[in-house]
Each structure stands twice: as structure tokens, then as C-alpha cells.
Amino acid sequence: MSAAEELLVTSSLEVLRDGQRLTLRFTGDWTTQELARHDPALRNLDPQDAREVAMDLSQCGAVDSAGAWILDRTLDDLKRRGLNVALVGAPPAVETLMGTVAARHVECPPAPKGDNPLVAVILRVGRETVRISREATDLLSFLGLTITVMLRSLAMPWRIRGTALISQMEQTGLNALPIVGLISFLVGVVLAYQGADQLAQFGAQIFTVNLVAVGILREMGILLTAIIVAGRSGSAFTAQIGTMKVNEEIDAMRTLGLDPMEVLVMPRVIALVLVLPLLTFYADIMGLLGGAVMATVVLDISFFQFARQLNDAVTVETLAVGIIKAPFFAFIIGMIGCYEGLQVTRSAESVGQQTTRAVVEAIFLVIVLDAMLSIFFSVIGF
């Protein structure tokens, strides 16, 4: 081609112009490892005033599917510009591969247009509202199912699995004593220290005992215990049942004629209902002990004086308020932990998501119920 003008030369592509005829000579290997260097040149190819294009593949080396796709894309791009394009010297294997790639080519959809920020916020709020509404409906249905199965189990005690119940009581109650006791003791210390610091301004340090006693027995003891149990046992319920669902063990139970509600849910819920009042009482004692220790250190109040002031500050009703709340909180924590475990899909990621959701929902509902019960007890003067 004596009249041809060489415009561009790369290690695998030569662009030659002869009047209104453009020749693209592909040389070397067109494989995945080489495409990154030559793709920009093909994308930015400017045919100028050419009317015909010849794609010369006679000197091509190895061509894989990625290289065939690049060649086919270049062919289509040139045809869209209204040029007459012809393949020259294409080896049969390369031509067949390009034909296979072209037959399976799918156009990439256009990038979605960004929504208006205000519209995006409204859509997100709407989707979350619908999701929460559906989840609340499903949770209410599961609540009814749990109550039905529990009443049936209580009416027929022989259906309750004693071994599983005792095991769950040990895991949720006995094994939780160290962490519950430590946190309750430290909260009692903090309440006594902060209360003494504030009441000292009025010369009423002795009423620190009243502050610690009422705060621990009515609110802090049960609330902290419920939150610890929700994070410890509620998450464990979800992870255990969720892992069983991933491993298809729950499907196997149903195949064997076993009800997962009786085998998995009831032992956990009943065990938690039984042990949470005991944990609450233990937390109350440890919280009062922490307050007594701090009162002795900061206020120079002996344990005898602390006990006498405690006797004047609280009544049986004060202790009963926290204990009465415990079964309700336990039922909520156990039910939500089991419910979220049964919602797990067949992936490890879903187990983590549902476990996180179980803890958040349980703590949220416990605090909401605690507020409602506190208002209720205040109204009835209890």
C-alpha cells in the first residue's frame, strides 16, 4: 500500500488510511491480559472521512472470548457510524468465536437516572414503613402462635421437653450470673456515688440509700438484666435456630413429624420466663450491695445503717414492681429471638443480619414496655 499513510502503531493494532478506506490490522495476541492496553485506542478510534473499514485479522495470534468480544464491539461501533465494515483474513476459529460472542451479546441497560433527593427520601421512608408494617404483622401472628402453643404445652405438660428446658435454663440463667452480677454491682456503685455527690449539696447524703434502693429495685435492676439477656440469650436463640435453618435441620424436623415450635421455641421461651425473675432478684441484691459498698466508702455509712435506711425507704411493692416486669420482658426477648431465627434464609449473612435485628428489636420493645408498665404502676399507685 504505497499511498497508505500509517497513522497509529501499537504492539497489537495498526491503523492505516488509503483515501476513504481505513484498514485496522490486528496483530499479536488479543487475550484478557492484553486488552487493557489496547481498549482505549479502539474506543477513541476516529475514522474521520473514511467510508469503508477493513478489519484485517490475518496476523492475529491467540484470541480468547474477551478478545473476541472487543473485536465484535469494534465491528458494531463502526457499523453504527454508517461505515461499511468487512472482516479480512479472519481465521475460522476466530470468526466462529466472534459469531458465538455476537449471538450471546446483551446490551448493557442505561444507567438509571438519579432521583430527586427529596423524592429519594420519601421513597426510602415509604419502603421502610411498608417493611416495618409487614414485619409487625408477621410478629403479631407469631405472638399468637407462640401463646397458643404455650397454652397447649401447659395444658399437656408431658409435651414439654424437660431436658431441653433444663439445658436452656442453665444457659440463659445460671451462666448469666457473672455478667449480670458484675454490671448490677457497678451500676449500684455509680448510682450511690453520683447520688451522694448531688445530695451532699443539701446535707441529705443519707437519702442516697433511698435513691439507690428505689432506682435499682423498680427500674435499673430489671431493665439492665433484660438488656443483658437480650444481647446474650436473645441473640443466641436467633443464631442457633438460624444455623439450624441454614443446615436444613428444621426441614428435617418437619419431615419427621416434629413441630419446631414445641421442639425449639417453647423450651427457650419458657426457660427465659422462669429464670429472668430470679436473675432480676439477683441483680437487685448485687446492685444494693454495690450501693452499700460505695456508701460505706464515700459517706461512712455502715452496712447496719444502710440496711436500716433501706428498710425505711422501700416496701415489698417496690421489689415486686421489678419482679412483675420480668416475665413479660422474658417472653418478648424469647419470642423475638426465636422468630428472627426462623426468618433466616439459607446464607451465613442472613444469620448475622437476623441476629442483629433480634437484639435491636428486643431491646427496643423491652424499653417501650418498661415505660408503659412504669406509667401504669404510677397511675394505680403501686
mmCIF file of C-alpha atoms in Angstrom, residues 149-165 262-263 266-267 270:
data_model
loop_
_atom_site.group_PDB
_atom_site.id
_atom_site.type_symbol
_atom_site.label_atom_id
_atom_site.label_comp_id
_atom_site.label_asym_id
_atom_site.label_seq_id
_atom_site.Cartn_x
_atom_site.Cartn_y
_atom_site.Cartn_z
ATOM 1 C CA VAL A 149 -48.521 -23.451 71.637
ATOM 2 C CA MET A 150 -47.543 -22.365 75.158
ATOM 3 C CA LEU A 151 -51.091 -22.769 76.469
ATOM 4 C CA ARG A 152 -51.301 -26.167 74.802
ATOM 5 C CA SER A 153 -47.984 -27.175 76.372
ATOM 6 C CA LEU A 154 -49.103 -26.013 79.821
ATOM 7 C CA ALA A 155 -52.370 -27.907 79.416
ATOM 8 C CA MET A 156 -50.408 -31.024 78.448
ATOM 9 C CA PRO A 157 -47.158 -30.786 80.463
ATOM 10 C CA TRP A 158 -45.870 -34.106 79.138
ATOM 11 C CA ARG A 159 -45.363 -32.381 75.774
ATOM 12 C CA ILE A 160 -42.750 -30.061 77.326
ATOM 13 C CA ARG A 161 -39.236 -31.367 76.722
ATOM 14 C CA GLY A 162 -37.717 -31.411 80.175
ATOM 15 C CA THR A 163 -34.110 -31.975 79.147
ATOM 16 C CA ALA A 164 -34.168 -29.092 76.671
ATOM 17 C CA LEU A 165 -35.919 -26.875 79.229
ATOM 18 C CA GLU A 262 -42.564 -27.318 70.501
ATOM 19 C CA VAL A 263 -39.028 -28.577 69.994
ATOM 20 C CA MET A 266 -41.118 -23.459 73.729
ATOM 21 C CA PRO A 267 -38.106 -24.667 75.758
ATOM 22 C CA ILE A 270 -40.451 -20.992 78.991
#
